Amino acid sequence: MADSELPTRPKPEEAPAAGGEGETKNASKKAAKKAAKEKAKAEKAAARAAQEKAQAAAQEANDTAKGLYGPLPESEDVISSTRFSQLSEDSQGKEITVVARVDNARVQSAKLAFLMLRQQGQKIQAVIAAAEPISRQMIKYTGGLNVNSIVQITGIVKKPEIPISSATIQNLELHIRKVYMISEAAQMLPMQVKDAERPPPETNEEGEVDAEGAPIVTLKTRLDNRVLDLQTETSQAITWISSGVAELFAEYMIKSGSRWIFTPKLVGAATEGGSNVFEVKYFKRNGYLAQSPQLYKQMCIAGDMENVFEIAPVFRAEDSNTHRHLTEFAGLDFEKTFENHYHEVLEFAENLLVFILSQLKERYASQIATIQKSYPKAGDFKLPKDGKALRLNYMDGVALLKEAGVDMSEQERFENDFTTAMEKQLGQIIREKYDTDFYVLDKFPMAVRPFYTKADPKDSRFSNSYDFFMRGEEIMSGAQRIHNIEELEASMRSKGLDPTQEGFEDYLNAFRQGCPPHAGGGLGLNRIVMFFLGLPNVRLASLFPRDPQRLRP
Amino acid sequence: MADSELPTRPKPEEAPAAGGEGETKNASKKAAKKAAKEKAKAEKAAARAAQEKAQAAAQEANDTAKGLYGPLPESEDVISSTRFSQLSEDSQGKEITVVARVDNARVQSAKLAFLMLRQQGQKIQAVIAAAEPISRQMIKYTGGLNVNSIVQITGIVKKPEIPISSATIQNLELHIRKVYMISEAAQMLPMQVKDAERPPPETNEEGEVDAEGAPIVTLKTRLDNRVLDLQTETSQAITWISSGVAELFAEYMIKSGSRWIFTPKLVGAATEGGSNVFEVKYFKRNGYLAQSPQLYKQMCIAGDMENVFEIAPVFRAEDSNTHRHLTEFAGLDFEKTFENHYHEVLEFAENLLVFILSQLKERYASQIATIQKSYPKAGDFKLPKDGKALRLNYMDGVALLKEAGVDMSEQERFENDFTTAMEKQLGQIIREKYDTDFYVLDKFPMAVRPFYTKADPKDSRFSNSYDFFMRGEEIMSGAQRIHNIEELEASMRSKGLDPTQEGFEDYLNAFRQGCPPHAGGGLGLNRIVMFFLGLPNVRLASLFPRDPQRLRP
């Protein structure tokens, strides 16, 4: 027997050394006893290991299922697997191969085990029963699979005796013939995907289990373990909606003849309000992260690009720890010249939103239904019946609130804009009165808009600017922009900005060489997803959310 | 006469004060003389102004063209203007309205003036001649328009006696009836768009004029005044190609069932090589800008998203001042699971590039033709005739170079990869041998690839990784990724990385819970545009390029 196959006995010189000033003979005796005990233990363990090995070999030799389970065999064979979504009543009786996660594994008896298999949140039951060539060993292996492991399973599709209520596909199950491991999950996971299938508690209270004794997974735990959380049916559906919003935005813009632009996120000066900007070490000087593509998309318009859009991250160093603020979010921006009136662009934007929201309902109906199971509270998102956006003026909003008993003083109206609470209430009023969750407010007071906003030529207290709302929360801000250099510089000064400040030079030069009248807007993708679906937190609508506290994963 | 209409005379107490210890009576006398002179001057100026005003009023009263030119009149009339691209032989005799830039204005005589009008780089001539009601004043105004101003012109389309060789539309011209100013350009511009229509000198030597006496506009001047530079026909066409690449990438990915993702650019740790990363002040700690979405797109795959793509800025703090490096560029990334072999993903990526490049030729033929007038050197981009990408192994490339007399030592082959010069030469060889400017090299040595790259299971000196090339320059790098946690940790250690380092935790946890086999790649949009068009500098393929020296405009 080679040395390396057995625990080596300690060599004499390695045995606990006797003597040493403070030690008694007793200690030495104890050490000797201990060594003897360990020796006996090691020999016993060795014997046991040898026995197990022999048993395993014997079992393997006897194993009628040898080669039908275990590590994925190396093979040049090309396997074509079936998606759960392809299964139908017609699949009954057919042998198929699927690649899926183990959502749950359970040994019923030595002769029977069950798996719940999961594919992008969809679940189907698989069953394995002892019957030539399926062996007890194979059943033990299958029932003992670590949860979340990815396996390749071949089996026969059958109809279960009673529908599997815990599965997505309830009227079919898979009778296993082969089980191979593709990627094994660790035995202990920080959370279970099936526990995360239930929505997080609305308050972030920590609790071990809910009223029914099922573990509660808080938003924090989900986000800390976002890769697991993304595997839930709900997260899968939400990420599809996010993808859909970007796709529909790009589709509409491209169809309109708009040019896709990529403006720099690294900028030389903090021109849009210094306090909320992230500072970057740019070689030997300071740079900043763009808080929006505002100045650059206007420069593209001044560069005769006429109709442009951008899809890119937007960075806000705002220390806001709310349910709807992120420090990095996906911005959907557009800017466009017009011929006669900025309402041409406003209408373009209204149609954009109606397109996105109505097409989401059309193309992602099943995902929306899935999400509503977890977040039913907000209900279906209501769009205007005639397919035209509802447009009111800011002062109409003021009047509607007044009717409802919420009065604003003259100063509040012109200097403060609505509070978030007023916006939400206005959303309720409009939903009741006009039966829509999407609407536009036009003509905001000049005092509450940024310096590049064009004043209303007929009443300079107001501006040619608009906000878009979904369920009473703002998802877009936009306006006609000042295109005349003198007017622009005067507006800057009236807002306390210095046109000669470093960083404005390139922007202002864009107007000195002539610039066409234009308007535009900027949307937050994550907020559209959040409010469309009625999610309680914008972090659920971001893959890996960033806020003042969170910079990982 | 109201005070405000004349320069006010200094009040007595505001006159220069006499006295003060060091002053002589002489000084006091001088001051009195000066004040008298200034008074006389002011009176003279006032008289002149009054006279000019009277003259202007008289002229205006006589002006038969009153109301036909000058500032754009306020009006509720809706104007529908014509695009240059809508004009044809059929337009002759029709009255149209256009909105365009003044590319050039020239007074021929008191009775005749010419404008060259420009719309997104396209040019047409406009002529104005004295004939009721067109007055000499109107001709003077039109011929004196500041270059680059945006005007609204109404006129009759006619056929010129001889084609206008300096215009884009040579067989039509516009006979002006009305000229209104929409946005006036400053009299002095830092450069002229028509001078920037000629390509920049290849070397960046400073020179005032070229061989024909025309002003040379260097790349630096163009980029410093990018808004003007964007107005050239060439820049207009290049920005369309950039837009097209993004559009075609998204189109292909969406058709393939891929999900559009937005991964964070603000990250907590510099995990992909610490030296080339930008540091960000993130509230009270440090953050970093993502050098690629690599780890995050893999985490999406581990999160069961199966097929994902991203279009987002990529940040590289590399102090490389070359013609093809930017510190911020538009990244096109994708990551995808496969069933049997990573070549499934490689083929998917090859087809993606063939789709993008062939569709660019199809959809943007006129833009490509425009750009080739300025940058003819590289010639048409050659695609494989059979519509299938040419795929060679890295070692085939080594052999082709060896045939051409460029030998690499064993060590160079396995540890250094090709140099840029070798890559370019290989591009030449492949173009001659296979008649294509696009090709793929597969199976790069493991030593030159990042830690997450999967080794070739048949020969561990190589890896399951690939690079894509256009005209001998790399535009994409990709590979099968390691999906097994033990293999991944071992690979990290073999590359000198510590898997327990802060920042790797979330990434590695993604594999501990099971991850399907996957592969992917990352493309640089700006490089695709540059090499497809054969532009001499990647900065020409970026709207507002960023490099170690440039952080503006």
PDB file of C-alpha atoms in Angstrom, chain A residues 246-380:
ATOM      1  CA  ALA A 246     -35.298  50.957 -25.002  1.00  0.00           C
ATOM      2  CA  GLU A 247     -36.213  49.028 -28.141  1.00  0.00           C
ATOM      3  CA  LEU A 248     -39.461  50.936 -28.675  1.00  0.00           C
ATOM      4  CA  PHE A 249     -37.799  54.289 -28.051  1.00  0.00           C
ATOM      5  CA  ALA A 250     -35.089  53.513 -30.630  1.00  0.00           C
ATOM      6  CA  GLU A 251     -37.647  52.126 -33.080  1.00  0.00           C
ATOM      7  CA  TYR A 252     -39.786  55.278 -32.950  1.00  0.00           C
ATOM      8  CA  MET A 253     -36.813  57.609 -33.226  1.00  0.00           C
ATOM      9  CA  ILE A 254     -35.250  55.734 -36.146  1.00  0.00           C
ATOM     10  CA  LYS A 255     -38.564  55.645 -38.005  1.00  0.00           C
ATOM     11  CA  SER A 256     -38.816  59.413 -37.574  1.00  0.00           C
ATOM     12  CA  GLY A 257     -35.454  59.897 -39.324  1.00  0.00           C
ATOM     13  CA  SER A 258     -33.630  60.718 -36.109  1.00  0.00           C
ATOM     14  CA  ARG A 259     -29.883  60.180 -35.856  1.00  0.00           C
ATOM     15  CA  TRP A 260     -28.475  58.078 -33.016  1.00  0.00           C
ATOM     16  CA  ILE A 261     -25.814  60.061 -31.172  1.00  0.00           C
ATOM     17  CA  PHE A 262     -23.202  59.288 -28.538  1.00  0.00           C
ATOM     18  CA  THR A 263     -22.225  62.375 -26.594  1.00  0.00           C
ATOM     19  CA  PRO A 264     -19.392  62.374 -24.047  1.00  0.00           C
ATOM     20  CA  LYS A 265     -20.053  61.435 -20.444  1.00  0.00           C
ATOM     21  CA  LEU A 266     -16.637  62.744 -19.405  1.00  0.00           C
ATOM     22  CA  VAL A 267     -16.874  66.517 -19.467  1.00  0.00           C
ATOM     23  CA  GLY A 268     -14.499  69.306 -18.577  1.00  0.00           C
ATOM     24  CA  ALA A 269     -16.752  71.455 -16.416  1.00  0.00           C
ATOM     25  CA  ALA A 270     -19.728  71.139 -14.103  1.00  0.00           C
ATOM     26  CA  THR A 271     -22.060  73.359 -16.098  1.00  0.00           C
ATOM     27  CA  GLU A 272     -25.454  72.081 -14.991  1.00  0.00           C
ATOM     28  CA  GLY A 273     -25.432  72.886 -11.299  1.00  0.00           C
ATOM     29  CA  GLY A 274     -22.180  72.098  -9.568  1.00  0.00           C
ATOM     30  CA  SER A 275     -23.274  70.309  -6.425  1.00  0.00           C
ATOM     31  CA  ASN A 276     -24.859  67.218  -7.953  1.00  0.00           C
ATOM     32  CA  VAL A 277     -22.013  66.242 -10.223  1.00  0.00           C
ATOM     33  CA  PHE A 278     -19.517  63.401  -9.812  1.00  0.00           C
ATOM     34  CA  GLU A 279     -15.879  64.421 -10.007  1.00  0.00           C
ATOM     35  CA  VAL A 280     -13.439  62.255 -11.973  1.00  0.00           C
ATOM     36  CA  LYS A 281      -9.662  62.229 -11.870  1.00  0.00           C
ATOM     37  CA  TYR A 282      -8.849  62.777 -15.549  1.00  0.00           C
ATOM     38  CA  PHE A 283      -5.096  62.237 -15.945  1.00  0.00           C
ATOM     39  CA  LYS A 284      -3.568  65.290 -14.278  1.00  0.00           C
ATOM     40  CA  ARG A 285      -6.718  67.361 -13.990  1.00  0.00           C
ATOM     41  CA  ASN A 286     -10.358  67.116 -12.916  1.00  0.00           C
ATOM     42  CA  GLY A 287     -13.186  65.990 -15.086  1.00  0.00           C
ATOM     43  CA  TYR A 288     -16.868  65.449 -14.346  1.00  0.00           C
ATOM     44  CA  LEU A 289     -19.585  62.980 -15.289  1.00  0.00           C
ATOM     45  CA  ALA A 290     -22.309  64.480 -17.477  1.00  0.00           C
ATOM     46  CA  GLN A 291     -25.584  64.964 -15.578  1.00  0.00           C
ATOM     47  CA  SER A 292     -27.451  64.873 -18.860  1.00  0.00           C
ATOM     48  CA  PRO A 293     -26.623  65.162 -22.563  1.00  0.00           C
ATOM     49  CA  GLN A 294     -28.515  68.491 -22.631  1.00  0.00           C
ATOM     50  CA  LEU A 295     -25.754  70.834 -23.774  1.00  0.00           C
ATOM     51  CA  TYR A 296     -24.303  68.295 -26.207  1.00  0.00           C
ATOM     52  CA  LYS A 297     -27.536  67.367 -27.910  1.00  0.00           C
ATOM     53  CA  GLN A 298     -28.206  71.072 -28.410  1.00  0.00           C
ATOM     54  CA  MET A 299     -24.722  71.392 -29.898  1.00  0.00           C
ATOM     55  CA  CYS A 300     -25.635  68.601 -32.325  1.00  0.00           C
ATOM     56  CA  ILE A 301     -28.695  70.619 -33.339  1.00  0.00           C
ATOM     57  CA  ALA A 302     -26.455  73.672 -33.807  1.00  0.00           C
ATOM     58  CA  GLY A 303     -24.297  71.321 -35.901  1.00  0.00           C
ATOM     59  CA  ASP A 304     -27.244  70.850 -38.308  1.00  0.00           C
ATOM     60  CA  MET A 305     -28.129  67.326 -37.224  1.00  0.00           C
ATOM     61  CA  GLU A 306     -31.815  68.379 -36.976  1.00  0.00           C
ATOM     62  CA  ASN A 307     -33.230  65.329 -35.197  1.00  0.00           C
ATOM     63  CA  VAL A 308     -31.114  63.340 -32.759  1.00  0.00           C
ATOM     64  CA  PHE A 309     -31.538  60.834 -29.944  1.00  0.00           C
ATOM     65  CA  GLU A 310     -29.331  59.216 -27.363  1.00  0.00           C
ATOM     66  CA  ILE A 311     -29.634  56.203 -25.080  1.00  0.00           C
ATOM     67  CA  ALA A 312     -26.986  56.434 -22.387  1.00  0.00           C
ATOM     68  CA  PRO A 313     -26.305  56.489 -18.676  1.00  0.00           C
ATOM     69  CA  VAL A 314     -27.014  59.673 -16.780  1.00  0.00           C
ATOM     70  CA  PHE A 315     -25.132  60.403 -13.568  1.00  0.00           C
ATOM     71  CA  ARG A 316     -26.548  62.366 -10.622  1.00  0.00           C
ATOM     72  CA  ALA A 317     -24.511  62.814  -7.457  1.00  0.00           C
ATOM     73  CA  GLU A 318     -27.693  63.616  -5.532  1.00  0.00           C
ATOM     74  CA  ASP A 319     -27.755  62.357  -1.960  1.00  0.00           C
ATOM     75  CA  SER A 320     -31.421  61.329  -2.305  1.00  0.00           C
ATOM     76  CA  ASN A 321     -32.344  58.100  -0.597  1.00  0.00           C
ATOM     77  CA  THR A 322     -35.888  57.707  -1.882  1.00  0.00           C
ATOM     78  CA  HIS A 323     -37.878  55.001  -3.661  1.00  0.00           C
ATOM     79  CA  ARG A 324     -37.480  56.792  -6.996  1.00  0.00           C
ATOM     80  CA  HIS A 325     -33.939  58.204  -7.117  1.00  0.00           C
ATOM     81  CA  LEU A 326     -30.862  56.516  -8.568  1.00  0.00           C
ATOM     82  CA  THR A 327     -27.372  57.992  -8.926  1.00  0.00           C
ATOM     83  CA  GLU A 328     -27.019  56.319 -12.336  1.00  0.00           C
ATOM     84  CA  PHE A 329     -29.902  55.636 -14.656  1.00  0.00           C
ATOM     85  CA  ALA A 330     -30.599  54.942 -18.313  1.00  0.00           C
ATOM     86  CA  GLY A 331     -31.489  58.192 -20.050  1.00  0.00           C
ATOM     87  CA  LEU A 332     -33.544  58.381 -23.240  1.00  0.00           C
ATOM     88  CA  ASP A 333     -32.928  61.779 -24.790  1.00  0.00           C
ATOM     89  CA  PHE A 334     -34.065  63.500 -27.950  1.00  0.00           C
ATOM     90  CA  GLU A 335     -33.735  66.930 -29.507  1.00  0.00           C
ATOM     91  CA  LYS A 336     -35.354  68.168 -32.684  1.00  0.00           C
ATOM     92  CA  THR A 337     -35.735  71.293 -34.787  1.00  0.00           C
ATOM     93  CA  PHE A 338     -39.206  72.561 -35.649  1.00  0.00           C
ATOM     94  CA  GLU A 339     -40.620  74.833 -38.321  1.00  0.00           C
ATOM     95  CA  ASN A 340     -43.368  76.895 -36.798  1.00  0.00           C
ATOM     96  CA  HIS A 341     -44.076  76.062 -33.183  1.00  0.00           C
ATOM     97  CA  TYR A 342     -42.564  73.995 -30.414  1.00  0.00           C
ATOM     98  CA  HIS A 343     -45.823  72.095 -30.189  1.00  0.00           C
ATOM     99  CA  GLU A 344     -44.615  70.192 -33.274  1.00  0.00           C
ATOM    100  CA  VAL A 345     -41.942  68.643 -31.064  1.00  0.00           C
ATOM    101  CA  LEU A 346     -44.292  68.279 -28.099  1.00  0.00           C
ATOM    102  CA  GLU A 347     -46.710  66.315 -30.249  1.00  0.00           C
ATOM    103  CA  PHE A 348     -43.822  64.198 -31.541  1.00  0.00           C
ATOM    104  CA  ALA A 349     -42.908  63.379 -27.917  1.00  0.00           C
ATOM    105  CA  GLU A 350     -46.501  62.688 -26.907  1.00  0.00           C
ATOM    106  CA  ASN A 351     -46.828  60.241 -29.792  1.00  0.00           C
ATOM    107  CA  LEU A 352     -43.521  58.664 -28.772  1.00  0.00           C
ATOM    108  CA  LEU A 353     -44.843  57.891 -25.301  1.00  0.00           C
ATOM    109  CA  VAL A 354     -48.203  56.664 -26.568  1.00  0.00           C
ATOM    110  CA  PHE A 355     -46.291  54.387 -28.958  1.00  0.00           C
ATOM    111  CA  ILE A 356     -43.990  53.008 -26.254  1.00  0.00           C
ATOM    112  CA  LEU A 357     -46.718  52.436 -23.674  1.00  0.00           C
ATOM    113  CA  SER A 358     -49.273  50.936 -26.035  1.00  0.00           C
ATOM    114  CA  GLN A 359     -46.705  48.700 -27.731  1.00  0.00           C
ATOM    115  CA  LEU A 360     -45.455  47.468 -24.354  1.00  0.00           C
ATOM    116  CA  LYS A 361     -48.985  46.253 -23.679  1.00  0.00           C
ATOM    117  CA  GLU A 362     -49.105  44.625 -27.071  1.00  0.00           C
ATOM    118  CA  ARG A 363     -45.677  42.999 -27.245  1.00  0.00           C
ATOM    119  CA  TYR A 364     -45.123  42.166 -23.580  1.00  0.00           C
ATOM    120  CA  ALA A 365     -48.583  41.133 -22.414  1.00  0.00           C
ATOM    121  CA  SER A 366     -47.386  37.890 -20.811  1.00  0.00           C
ATOM    122  CA  GLN A 367     -44.559  39.615 -18.931  1.00  0.00           C
ATOM    123  CA  ILE A 368     -46.960  42.282 -17.672  1.00  0.00           C
ATOM    124  CA  ALA A 369     -49.345  39.572 -16.458  1.00  0.00           C
ATOM    125  CA  THR A 370     -46.479  37.825 -14.649  1.00  0.00           C
ATOM    126  CA  ILE A 371     -45.408  41.023 -12.897  1.00  0.00           C
ATOM    127  CA  GLN A 372     -48.971  41.852 -11.879  1.00  0.00           C
ATOM    128  CA  LYS A 373     -49.122  38.597  -9.920  1.00  0.00           C
ATOM    129  CA  SER A 374     -46.433  40.036  -7.619  1.00  0.00           C
ATOM    130  CA  TYR A 375     -47.372  43.729  -7.828  1.00  0.00           C
ATOM    131  CA  PRO A 376     -51.131  43.888  -8.378  1.00  0.00           C
ATOM    132  CA  LYS A 377     -51.778  47.030  -6.349  1.00  0.00           C
ATOM    133  CA  ALA A 378     -51.398  49.731  -9.015  1.00  0.00           C
ATOM    134  CA  GLY A 379     -53.556  47.905 -11.545  1.00  0.00           C
ATOM    135  CA  ASP A 380     -53.498  48.107 -15.342  1.00  0.00           C
TER     136      ASP A 380
END
